[in-house]
CSV table of C-alpha atoms in Angstrom, one decimal:
chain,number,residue,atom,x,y,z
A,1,UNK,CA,0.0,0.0,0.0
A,2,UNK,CA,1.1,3.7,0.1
A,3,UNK,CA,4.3,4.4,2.1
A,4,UNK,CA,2.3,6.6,4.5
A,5,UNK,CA,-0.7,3.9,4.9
A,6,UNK,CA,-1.1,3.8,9.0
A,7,UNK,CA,0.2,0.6,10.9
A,8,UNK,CA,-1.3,-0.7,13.7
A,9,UNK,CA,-0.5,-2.7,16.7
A,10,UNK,CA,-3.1,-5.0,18.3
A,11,UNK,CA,-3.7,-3.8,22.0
A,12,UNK,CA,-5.7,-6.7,23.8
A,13,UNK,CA,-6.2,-4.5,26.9
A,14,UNK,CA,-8.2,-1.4,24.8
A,15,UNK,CA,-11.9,-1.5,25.2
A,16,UNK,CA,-14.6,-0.6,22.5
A,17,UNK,CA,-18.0,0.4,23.0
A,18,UNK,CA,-19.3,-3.4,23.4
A,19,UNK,CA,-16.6,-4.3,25.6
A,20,UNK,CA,-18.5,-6.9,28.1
A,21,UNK,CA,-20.7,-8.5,25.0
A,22,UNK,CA,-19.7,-11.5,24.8
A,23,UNK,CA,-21.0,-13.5,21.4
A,24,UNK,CA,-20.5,-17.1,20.8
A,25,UNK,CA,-19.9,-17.4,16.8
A,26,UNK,CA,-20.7,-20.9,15.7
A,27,UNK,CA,-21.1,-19.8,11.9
A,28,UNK,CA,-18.9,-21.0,8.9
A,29,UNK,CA,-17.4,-19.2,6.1
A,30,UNK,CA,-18.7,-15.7,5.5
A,31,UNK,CA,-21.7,-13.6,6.7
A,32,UNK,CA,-21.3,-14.7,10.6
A,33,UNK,CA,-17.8,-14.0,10.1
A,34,UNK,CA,-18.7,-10.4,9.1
A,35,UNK,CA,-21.2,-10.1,11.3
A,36,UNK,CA,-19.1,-11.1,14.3
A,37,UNK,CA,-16.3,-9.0,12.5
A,38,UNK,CA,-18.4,-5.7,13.1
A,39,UNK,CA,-19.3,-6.6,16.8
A,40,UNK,CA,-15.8,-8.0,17.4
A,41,UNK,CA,-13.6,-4.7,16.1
A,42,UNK,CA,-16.2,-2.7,18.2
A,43,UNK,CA,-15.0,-4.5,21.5
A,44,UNK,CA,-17.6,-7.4,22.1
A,45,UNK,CA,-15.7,-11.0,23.2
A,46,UNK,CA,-16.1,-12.9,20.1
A,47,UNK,CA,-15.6,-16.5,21.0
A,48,UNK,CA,-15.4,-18.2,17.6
A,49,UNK,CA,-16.5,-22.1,18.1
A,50,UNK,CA,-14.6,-24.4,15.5
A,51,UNK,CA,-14.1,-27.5,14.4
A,52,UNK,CA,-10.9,-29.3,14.7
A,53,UNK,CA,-10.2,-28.8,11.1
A,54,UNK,CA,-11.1,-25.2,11.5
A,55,UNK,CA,-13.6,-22.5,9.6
A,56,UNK,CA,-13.4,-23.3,6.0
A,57,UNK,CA,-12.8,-19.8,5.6
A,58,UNK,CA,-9.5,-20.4,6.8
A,59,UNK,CA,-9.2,-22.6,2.9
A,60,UNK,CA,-9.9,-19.7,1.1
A,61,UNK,CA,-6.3,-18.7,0.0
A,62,UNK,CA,-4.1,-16.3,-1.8
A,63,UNK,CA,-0.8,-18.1,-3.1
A,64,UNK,CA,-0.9,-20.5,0.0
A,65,UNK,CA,-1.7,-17.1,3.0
A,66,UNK,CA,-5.2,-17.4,4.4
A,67,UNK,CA,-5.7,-13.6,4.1
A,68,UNK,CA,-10.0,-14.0,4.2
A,69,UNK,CA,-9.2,-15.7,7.6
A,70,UNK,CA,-6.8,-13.1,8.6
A,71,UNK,CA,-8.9,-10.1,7.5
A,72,UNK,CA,-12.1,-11.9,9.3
A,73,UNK,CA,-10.7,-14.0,12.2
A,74,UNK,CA,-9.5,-10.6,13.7
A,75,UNK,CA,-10.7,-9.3,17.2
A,76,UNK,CA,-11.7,-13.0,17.9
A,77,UNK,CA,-11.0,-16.2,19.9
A,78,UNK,CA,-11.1,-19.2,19.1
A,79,UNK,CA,-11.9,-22.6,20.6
A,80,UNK,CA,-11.9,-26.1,18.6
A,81,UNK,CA,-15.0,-28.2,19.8
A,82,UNK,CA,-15.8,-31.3,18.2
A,83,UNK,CA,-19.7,-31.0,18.4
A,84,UNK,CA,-20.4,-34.5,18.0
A,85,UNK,CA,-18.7,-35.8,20.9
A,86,UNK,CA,-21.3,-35.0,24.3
A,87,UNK,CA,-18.7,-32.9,26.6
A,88,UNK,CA,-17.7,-30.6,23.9
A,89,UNK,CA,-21.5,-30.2,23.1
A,90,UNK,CA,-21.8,-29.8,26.9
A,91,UNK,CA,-18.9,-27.1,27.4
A,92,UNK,CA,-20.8,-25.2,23.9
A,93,UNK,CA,-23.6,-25.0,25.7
A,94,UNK,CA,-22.0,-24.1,29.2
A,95,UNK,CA,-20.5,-20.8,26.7
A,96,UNK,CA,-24.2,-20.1,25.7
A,97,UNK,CA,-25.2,-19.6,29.5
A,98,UNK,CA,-22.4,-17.0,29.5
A,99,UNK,CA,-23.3,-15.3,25.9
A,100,UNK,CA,-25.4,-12.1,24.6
A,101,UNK,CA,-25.6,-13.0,21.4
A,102,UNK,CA,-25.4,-16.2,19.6
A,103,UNK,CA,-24.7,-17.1,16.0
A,104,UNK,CA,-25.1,-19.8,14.1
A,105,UNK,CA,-25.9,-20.6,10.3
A,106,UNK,CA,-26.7,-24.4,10.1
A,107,UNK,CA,-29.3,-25.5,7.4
A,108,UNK,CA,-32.7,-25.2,9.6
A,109,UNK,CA,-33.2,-28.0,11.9
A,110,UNK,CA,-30.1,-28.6,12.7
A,111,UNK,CA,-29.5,-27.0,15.7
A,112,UNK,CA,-32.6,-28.7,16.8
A,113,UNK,CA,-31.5,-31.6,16.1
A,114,UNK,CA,-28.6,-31.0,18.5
A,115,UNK,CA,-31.0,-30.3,21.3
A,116,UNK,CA,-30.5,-26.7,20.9
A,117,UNK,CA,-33.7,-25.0,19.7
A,118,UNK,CA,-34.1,-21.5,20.3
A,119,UNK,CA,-36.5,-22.9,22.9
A,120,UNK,CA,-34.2,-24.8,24.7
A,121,UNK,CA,-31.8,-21.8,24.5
A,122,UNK,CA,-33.7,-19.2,25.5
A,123,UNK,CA,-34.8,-21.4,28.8
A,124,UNK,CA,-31.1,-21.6,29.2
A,125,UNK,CA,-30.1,-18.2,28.9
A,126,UNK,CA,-33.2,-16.2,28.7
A,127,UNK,CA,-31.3,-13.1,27.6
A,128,UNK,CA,-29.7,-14.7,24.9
A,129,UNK,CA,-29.9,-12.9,21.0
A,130,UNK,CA,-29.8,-15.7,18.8
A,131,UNK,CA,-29.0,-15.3,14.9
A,132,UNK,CA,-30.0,-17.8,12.8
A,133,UNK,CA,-28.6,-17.5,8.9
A,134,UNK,CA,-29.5,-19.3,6.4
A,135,UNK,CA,-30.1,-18.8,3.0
A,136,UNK,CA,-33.7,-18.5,2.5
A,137,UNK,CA,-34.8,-18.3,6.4
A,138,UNK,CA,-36.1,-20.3,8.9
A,139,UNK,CA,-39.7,-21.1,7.2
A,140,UNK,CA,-41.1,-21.2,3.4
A,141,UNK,CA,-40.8,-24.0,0.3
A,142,UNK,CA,-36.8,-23.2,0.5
A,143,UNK,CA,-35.6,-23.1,3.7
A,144,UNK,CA,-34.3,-26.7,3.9
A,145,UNK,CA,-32.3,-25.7,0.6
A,146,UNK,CA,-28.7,-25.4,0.5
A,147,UNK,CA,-28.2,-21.8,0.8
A,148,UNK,CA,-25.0,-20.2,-0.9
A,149,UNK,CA,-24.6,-16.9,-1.6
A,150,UNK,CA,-24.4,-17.4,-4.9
A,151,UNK,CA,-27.5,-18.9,-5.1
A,152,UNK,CA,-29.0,-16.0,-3.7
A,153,UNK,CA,-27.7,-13.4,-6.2
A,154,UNK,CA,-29.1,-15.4,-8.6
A,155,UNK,CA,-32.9,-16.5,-7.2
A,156,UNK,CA,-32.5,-12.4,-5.8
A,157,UNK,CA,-33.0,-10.9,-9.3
A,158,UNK,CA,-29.9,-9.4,-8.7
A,159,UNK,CA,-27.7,-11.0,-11.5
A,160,UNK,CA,-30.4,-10.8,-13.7
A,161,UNK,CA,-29.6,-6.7,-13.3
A,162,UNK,CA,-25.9,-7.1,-13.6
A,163,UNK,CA,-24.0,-7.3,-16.9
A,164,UNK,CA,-25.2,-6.3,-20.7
A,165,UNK,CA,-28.4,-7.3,-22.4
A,166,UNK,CA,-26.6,-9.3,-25.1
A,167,UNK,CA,-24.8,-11.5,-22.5
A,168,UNK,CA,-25.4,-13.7,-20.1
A,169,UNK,CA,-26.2,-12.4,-16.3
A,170,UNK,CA,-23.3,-12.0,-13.9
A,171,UNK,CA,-23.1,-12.9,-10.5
A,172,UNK,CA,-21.1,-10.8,-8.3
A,173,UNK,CA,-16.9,-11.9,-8.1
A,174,UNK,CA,-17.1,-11.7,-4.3
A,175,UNK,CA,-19.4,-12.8,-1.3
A,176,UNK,CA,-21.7,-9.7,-2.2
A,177,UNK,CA,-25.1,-11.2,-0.7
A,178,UNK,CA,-22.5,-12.9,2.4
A,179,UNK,CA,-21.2,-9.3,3.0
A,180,UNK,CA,-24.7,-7.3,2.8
A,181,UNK,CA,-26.4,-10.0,5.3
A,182,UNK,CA,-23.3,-9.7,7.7
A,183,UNK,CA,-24.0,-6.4,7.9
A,184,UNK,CA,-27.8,-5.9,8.4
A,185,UNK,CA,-27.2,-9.2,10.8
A,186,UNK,CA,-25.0,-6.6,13.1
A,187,UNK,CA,-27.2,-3.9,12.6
A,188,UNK,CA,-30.0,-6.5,13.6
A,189,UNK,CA,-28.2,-7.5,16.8
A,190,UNK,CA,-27.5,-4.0,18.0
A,191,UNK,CA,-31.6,-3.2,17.9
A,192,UNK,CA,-31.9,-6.3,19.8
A,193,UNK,CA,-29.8,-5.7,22.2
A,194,UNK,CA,-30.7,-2.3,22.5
A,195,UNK,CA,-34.6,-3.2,22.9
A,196,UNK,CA,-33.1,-6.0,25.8
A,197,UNK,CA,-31.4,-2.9,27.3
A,198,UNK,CA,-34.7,-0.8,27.4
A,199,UNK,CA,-36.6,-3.6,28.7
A,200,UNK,CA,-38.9,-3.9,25.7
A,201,UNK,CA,-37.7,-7.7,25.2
A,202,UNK,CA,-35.2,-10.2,26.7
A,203,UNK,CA,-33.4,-12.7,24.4
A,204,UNK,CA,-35.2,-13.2,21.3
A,205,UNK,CA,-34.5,-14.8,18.1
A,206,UNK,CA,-33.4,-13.1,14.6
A,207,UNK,CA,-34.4,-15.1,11.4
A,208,UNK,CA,-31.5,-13.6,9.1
A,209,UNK,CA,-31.5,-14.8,5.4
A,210,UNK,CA,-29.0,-14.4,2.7
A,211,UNK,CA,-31.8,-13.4,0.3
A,212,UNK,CA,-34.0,-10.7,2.0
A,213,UNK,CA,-31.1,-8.2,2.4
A,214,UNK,CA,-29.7,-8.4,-0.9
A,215,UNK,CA,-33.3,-8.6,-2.6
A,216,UNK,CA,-34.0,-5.3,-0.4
A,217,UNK,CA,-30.6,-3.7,-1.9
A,218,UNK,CA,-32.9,-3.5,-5.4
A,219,UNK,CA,-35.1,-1.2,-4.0
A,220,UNK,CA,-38.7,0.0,-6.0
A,221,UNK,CA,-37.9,-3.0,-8.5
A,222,UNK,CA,-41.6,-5.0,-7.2
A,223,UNK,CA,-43.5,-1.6,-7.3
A,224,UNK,CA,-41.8,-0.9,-10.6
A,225,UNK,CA,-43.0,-4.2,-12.2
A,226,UNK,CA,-46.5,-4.2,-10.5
A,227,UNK,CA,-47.5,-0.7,-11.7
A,228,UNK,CA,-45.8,-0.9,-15.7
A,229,UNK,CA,-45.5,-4.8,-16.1
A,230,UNK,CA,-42.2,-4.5,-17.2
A,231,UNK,CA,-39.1,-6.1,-16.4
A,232,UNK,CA,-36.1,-3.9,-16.6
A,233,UNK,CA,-33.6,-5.4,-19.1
A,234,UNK,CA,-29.7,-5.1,-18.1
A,235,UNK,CA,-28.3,-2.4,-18.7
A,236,UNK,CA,-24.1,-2.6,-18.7
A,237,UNK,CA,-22.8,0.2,-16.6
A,238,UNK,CA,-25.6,2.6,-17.6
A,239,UNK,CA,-28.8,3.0,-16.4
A,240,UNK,CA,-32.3,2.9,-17.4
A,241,UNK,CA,-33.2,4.6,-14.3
A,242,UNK,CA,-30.7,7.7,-15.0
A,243,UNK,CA,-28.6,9.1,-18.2
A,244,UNK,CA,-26.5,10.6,-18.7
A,245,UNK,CA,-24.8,7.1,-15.9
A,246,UNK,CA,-22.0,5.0,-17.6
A,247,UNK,CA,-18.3,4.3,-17.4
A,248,UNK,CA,-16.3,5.6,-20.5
A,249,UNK,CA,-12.8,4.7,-21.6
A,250,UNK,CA,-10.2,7.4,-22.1
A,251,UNK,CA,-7.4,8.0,-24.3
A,252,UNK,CA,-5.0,6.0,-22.0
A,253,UNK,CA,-7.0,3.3,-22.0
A,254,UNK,CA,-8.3,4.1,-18.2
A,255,UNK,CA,-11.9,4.6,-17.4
A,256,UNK,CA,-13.8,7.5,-15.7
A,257,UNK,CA,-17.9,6.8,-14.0
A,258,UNK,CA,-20.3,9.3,-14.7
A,259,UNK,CA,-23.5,10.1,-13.0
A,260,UNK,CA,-25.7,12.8,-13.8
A,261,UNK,CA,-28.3,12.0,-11.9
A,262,UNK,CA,-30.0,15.7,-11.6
A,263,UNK,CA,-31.3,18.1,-14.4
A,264,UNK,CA,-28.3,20.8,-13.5
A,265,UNK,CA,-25.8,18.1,-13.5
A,266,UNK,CA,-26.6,16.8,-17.0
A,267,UNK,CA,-27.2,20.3,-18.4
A,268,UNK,CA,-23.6,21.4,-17.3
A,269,UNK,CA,-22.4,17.7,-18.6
A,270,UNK,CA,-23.5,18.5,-21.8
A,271,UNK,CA,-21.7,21.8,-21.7
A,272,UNK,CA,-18.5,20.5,-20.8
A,273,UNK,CA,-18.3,18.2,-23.5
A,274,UNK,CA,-19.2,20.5,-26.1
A,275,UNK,CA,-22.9,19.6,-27.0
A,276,UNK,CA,-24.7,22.6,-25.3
A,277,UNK,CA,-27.4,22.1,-28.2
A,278,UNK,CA,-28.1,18.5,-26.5
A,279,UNK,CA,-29.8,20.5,-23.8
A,280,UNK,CA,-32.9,21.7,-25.4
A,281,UNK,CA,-33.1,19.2,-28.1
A,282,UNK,CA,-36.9,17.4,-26.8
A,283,UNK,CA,-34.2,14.2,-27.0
A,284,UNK,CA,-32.3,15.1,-24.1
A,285,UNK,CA,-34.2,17.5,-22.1
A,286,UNK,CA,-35.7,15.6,-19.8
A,287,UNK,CA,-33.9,12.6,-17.5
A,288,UNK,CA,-37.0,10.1,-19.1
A,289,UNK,CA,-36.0,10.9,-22.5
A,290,UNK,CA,-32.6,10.8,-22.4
A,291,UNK,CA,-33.0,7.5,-20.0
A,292,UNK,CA,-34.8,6.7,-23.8
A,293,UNK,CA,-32.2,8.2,-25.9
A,294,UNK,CA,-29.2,6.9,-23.6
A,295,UNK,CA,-27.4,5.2,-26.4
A,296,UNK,CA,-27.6,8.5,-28.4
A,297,UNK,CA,-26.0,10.4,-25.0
A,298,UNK,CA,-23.5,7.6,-24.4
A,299,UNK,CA,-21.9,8.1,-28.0
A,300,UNK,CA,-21.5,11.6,-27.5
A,301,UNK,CA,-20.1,11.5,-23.5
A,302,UNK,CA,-17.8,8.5,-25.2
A,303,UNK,CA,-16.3,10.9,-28.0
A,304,UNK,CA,-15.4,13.2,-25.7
A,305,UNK,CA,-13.5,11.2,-23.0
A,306,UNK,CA,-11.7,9.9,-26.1
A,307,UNK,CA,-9.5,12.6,-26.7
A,308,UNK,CA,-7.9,13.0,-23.1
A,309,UNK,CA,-6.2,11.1,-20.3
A,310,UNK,CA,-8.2,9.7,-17.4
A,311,UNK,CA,-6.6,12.8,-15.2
A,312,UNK,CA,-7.1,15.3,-17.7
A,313,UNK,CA,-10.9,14.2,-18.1
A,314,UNK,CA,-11.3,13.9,-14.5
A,315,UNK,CA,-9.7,17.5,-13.9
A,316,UNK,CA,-11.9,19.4,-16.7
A,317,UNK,CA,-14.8,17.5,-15.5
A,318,UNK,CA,-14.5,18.3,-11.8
A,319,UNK,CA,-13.2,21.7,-12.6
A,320,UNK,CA,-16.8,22.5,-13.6
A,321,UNK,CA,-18.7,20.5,-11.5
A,322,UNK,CA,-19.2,17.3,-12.7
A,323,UNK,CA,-19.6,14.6,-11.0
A,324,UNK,CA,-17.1,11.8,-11.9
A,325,UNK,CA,-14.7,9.5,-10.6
A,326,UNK,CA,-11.8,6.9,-11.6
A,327,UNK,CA,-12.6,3.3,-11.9
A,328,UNK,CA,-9.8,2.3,-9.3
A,329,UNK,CA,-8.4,-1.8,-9.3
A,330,UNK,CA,-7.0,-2.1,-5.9
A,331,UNK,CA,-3.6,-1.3,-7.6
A,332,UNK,CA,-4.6,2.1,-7.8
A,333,UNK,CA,-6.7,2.2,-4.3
A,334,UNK,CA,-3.2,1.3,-3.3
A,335,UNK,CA,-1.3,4.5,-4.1
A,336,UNK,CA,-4.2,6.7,-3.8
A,337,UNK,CA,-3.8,9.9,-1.3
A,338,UNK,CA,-7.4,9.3,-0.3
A,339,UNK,CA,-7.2,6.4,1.1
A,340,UNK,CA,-3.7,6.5,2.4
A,341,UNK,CA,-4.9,9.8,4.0
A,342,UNK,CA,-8.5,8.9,5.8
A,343,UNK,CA,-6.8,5.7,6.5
A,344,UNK,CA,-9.5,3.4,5.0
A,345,UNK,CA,-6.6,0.8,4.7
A,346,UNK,CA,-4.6,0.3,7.5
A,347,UNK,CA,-1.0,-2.1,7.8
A,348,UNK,CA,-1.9,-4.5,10.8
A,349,UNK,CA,0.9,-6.4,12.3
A,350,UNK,CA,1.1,-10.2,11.3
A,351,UNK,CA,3.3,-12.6,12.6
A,352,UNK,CA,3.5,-14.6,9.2
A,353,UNK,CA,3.7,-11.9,7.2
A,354,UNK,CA,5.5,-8.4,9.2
A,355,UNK,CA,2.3,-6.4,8.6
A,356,UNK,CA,-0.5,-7.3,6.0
A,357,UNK,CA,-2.9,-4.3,4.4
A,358,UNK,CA,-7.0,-5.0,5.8
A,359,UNK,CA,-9.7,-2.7,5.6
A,360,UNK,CA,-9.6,-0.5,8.7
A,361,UNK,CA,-12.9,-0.4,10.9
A,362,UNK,CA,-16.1,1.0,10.1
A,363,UNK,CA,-17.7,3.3,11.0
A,364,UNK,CA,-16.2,6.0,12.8
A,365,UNK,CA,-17.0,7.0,16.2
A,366,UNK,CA,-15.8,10.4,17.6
A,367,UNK,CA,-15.7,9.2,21.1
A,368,UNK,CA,-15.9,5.7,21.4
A,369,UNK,CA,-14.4,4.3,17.8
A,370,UNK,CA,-13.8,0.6,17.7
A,371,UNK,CA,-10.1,-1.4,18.2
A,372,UNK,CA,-7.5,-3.5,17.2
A,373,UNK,CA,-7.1,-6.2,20.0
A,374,UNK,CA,-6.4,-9.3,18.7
A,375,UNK,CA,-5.1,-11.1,15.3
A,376,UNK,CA,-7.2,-13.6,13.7
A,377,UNK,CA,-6.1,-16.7,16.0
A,378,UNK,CA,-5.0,-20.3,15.1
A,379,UNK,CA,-7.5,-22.9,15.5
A,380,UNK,CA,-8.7,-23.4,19.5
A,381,UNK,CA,-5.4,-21.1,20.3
A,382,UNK,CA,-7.6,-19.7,22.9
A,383,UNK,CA,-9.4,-23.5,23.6
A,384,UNK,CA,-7.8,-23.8,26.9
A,385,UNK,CA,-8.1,-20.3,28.1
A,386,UNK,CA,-12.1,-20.1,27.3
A,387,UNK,CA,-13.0,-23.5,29.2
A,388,UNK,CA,-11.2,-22.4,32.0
A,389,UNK,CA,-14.0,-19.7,31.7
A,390,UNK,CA,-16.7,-22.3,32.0
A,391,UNK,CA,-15.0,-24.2,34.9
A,392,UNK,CA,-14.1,-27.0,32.3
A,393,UNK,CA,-10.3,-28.2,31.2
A,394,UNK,CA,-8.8,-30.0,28.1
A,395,UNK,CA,-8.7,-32.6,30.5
A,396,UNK,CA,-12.8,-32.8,30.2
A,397,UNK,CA,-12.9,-33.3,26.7
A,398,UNK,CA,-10.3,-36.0,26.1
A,399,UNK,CA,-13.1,-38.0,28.0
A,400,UNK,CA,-15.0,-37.5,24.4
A,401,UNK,CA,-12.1,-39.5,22.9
């Protein structure tokens, strides 16, 4: 990354907000990771519950370095249980009497299968927030289904949106629907908690799909289709919601997004590129014609960025008051003052590796921000250390063996 990116050091003793939540992670691979990730860098005691062989994000690798795990695992602990065998499932549930917040992202049934239905749970530990993932939820025709993100971006309608009419539909290169249910799932667990601190509720449980929060991130696209009957088509980069929206290639063979998503914007776009007569031709004067006409104000956006370098384009347009942007690779994100400056990647210390580059933590709080306290661990480092917690040893579960 840039020579002044930030470094940090891990501080175990520095508390965050949630410092003395405790949340017992029992999820695989990625949207309990993120969601534990978010209540994790914010100070909660995330107590990740593995299998011997370990979270099988910990396989996802870069020439041979776990970086998923490492980016993930941080600000967690982890303790190898072998569920199948009765003391481990015994000292699990021993960690649940201890917990706020519970998550877990088995295929529905399973956890009551191992005699630990919300029910059960709840009469346990009756303050208890339990998350249940899954891909399609806890009820409905599909929620016995295997439920991969993938399959979600698909069944969503949301690769249907993505990529050009002409062409197949393209799912996402990245965990997208994992990422966005991680999210809402920690936003989901704050409210709970929060309505457990007002009194309003005790434990309770929170039925958290794969497929509601990404289907939500479409917005109007049901009312849209119920009141014209149409199905929007894909549109590439551009829009057939907005034009002049598109990404257009430069004379250096770098790209530049556009949006002009208000009438003053596309007026003074139309300026710059030196098509003032576009503005009050009935093609172009309104956003719904040009949205129609978008191929005919594509052409003309395209011939000018054509004729100049991605920074000269970006500097004329800007200059008067456009609003455009460089499409970055992480290459560029890399060396870009921006991000070097507002620190949005940080260097955290690695003992592999010196220091590795990860996202830094989100969002920003002016008095009580969140915290770097602990690397992502090996599997069950901290196994010893958390049943000693519980009042059980290593000695306990050999007793399984």
């Amino acid at each position: 990354m840039a020579e002044n990116t930030k470094t940090v050091r891990f501080q175990p003793d520095r508390k965050g907000p949630l410092h003395g939540i405790r949340v017992i992670d029992l999820s695989r691979v990625v949207a309990g990771n993120m969601l534990s990730l978010q209540l994790g860098d914010f100070g909660a005691d995330v107590v990740k519950v593995e299998p011997p062989q370990g979270d099988a994000l910990r396989e996802w690798r870069d020439d041979g370095h776990s970086l998923h795990w490492k980016t993930y695992g941080r600000n967690k602990r982890s303790i190898a249980l072998n569920l199948r065998q009765p003391k481990a499932l015994e000292a699990l549930t021993k960690l649940l009497e201890t917990a706020d917040v519970f998550i877990e992202n088995f295929r529905p049934g399973t956890l009551e299968e191992m005699g630990l239905s919300p029910k059960a749970l709840l009469e346990l530990n009756p303050k208890l927030v339990i998350v249940r993932i899954s891909g399609f939820g806890q009820t409905g025709p599909y929620a016995k289904l295997p439920g991969f993100g993938t399959l979600v971006e698909a069944m969503s309608g949301f690769a249907m949106r993505t990529g050009f009419p002409d062409r197949e539909p393209v799912l996402p290169p990245l965990a997208l629907a994992d990422m966005i249910s991680g999210l809402t799932g920690a936003n989901a667990v704050m409210m709970a908690l929060f309505a457990r601190e007002r009194g309003d509720a005790a434990g309770q449980v929170i039925d958290l799909s794969l497929l509601e929060p990404i289907f939500a991130s479409l917005g109007p696209e049901a009312s849209i289709y119920h009141v014209t009957g149409k199905v929007k088509e894909r549109s590439g980069s551009g829009s057939n919601t907005v034009s002049p929206r598109n990404v257009y290639l430069c004379r250096d063979g770098k790209y530049v997004a556009l949006s002009g998503s208000t009438q003053a914007i596309a007026r003074r776009i139309f300026e710059i590129v030196g098509r003032p007569d576009m503005k009050d031709d009935p093609r172009f004067a309104t956003n719904a014609e040009r949205v129609k006409h978008r191929e005919l104000v594509d052409a003309a956006l395209a011939a000018w960025f054509r004729t100049r370098t991605r920074d000269e384009a970006l500097s004329e347009m800007r200059k008067a008051g456009a609003t455009v942007g460089p499409v970055y690779d992480i290459a560029d994100i890399s060396t870009d003052r921006h991000f070097a400056e507002r620190e949005i990647v940080v260097n955290v210390e690695d003992a592999d590796l010196g220091s590795i580059p990860q996202h830094n933590i989100f969002p920003r709080f002016s008095q009580t921000p969140g915290v770097f306290r602990h690397p992502a661990p090996e599997v069950g480092e901290q196994t010893e250390a958390i049943l000693a917690e519980i009042g059980m040893t290593l000695g306990d579960l050999e007793g399984d063996e």
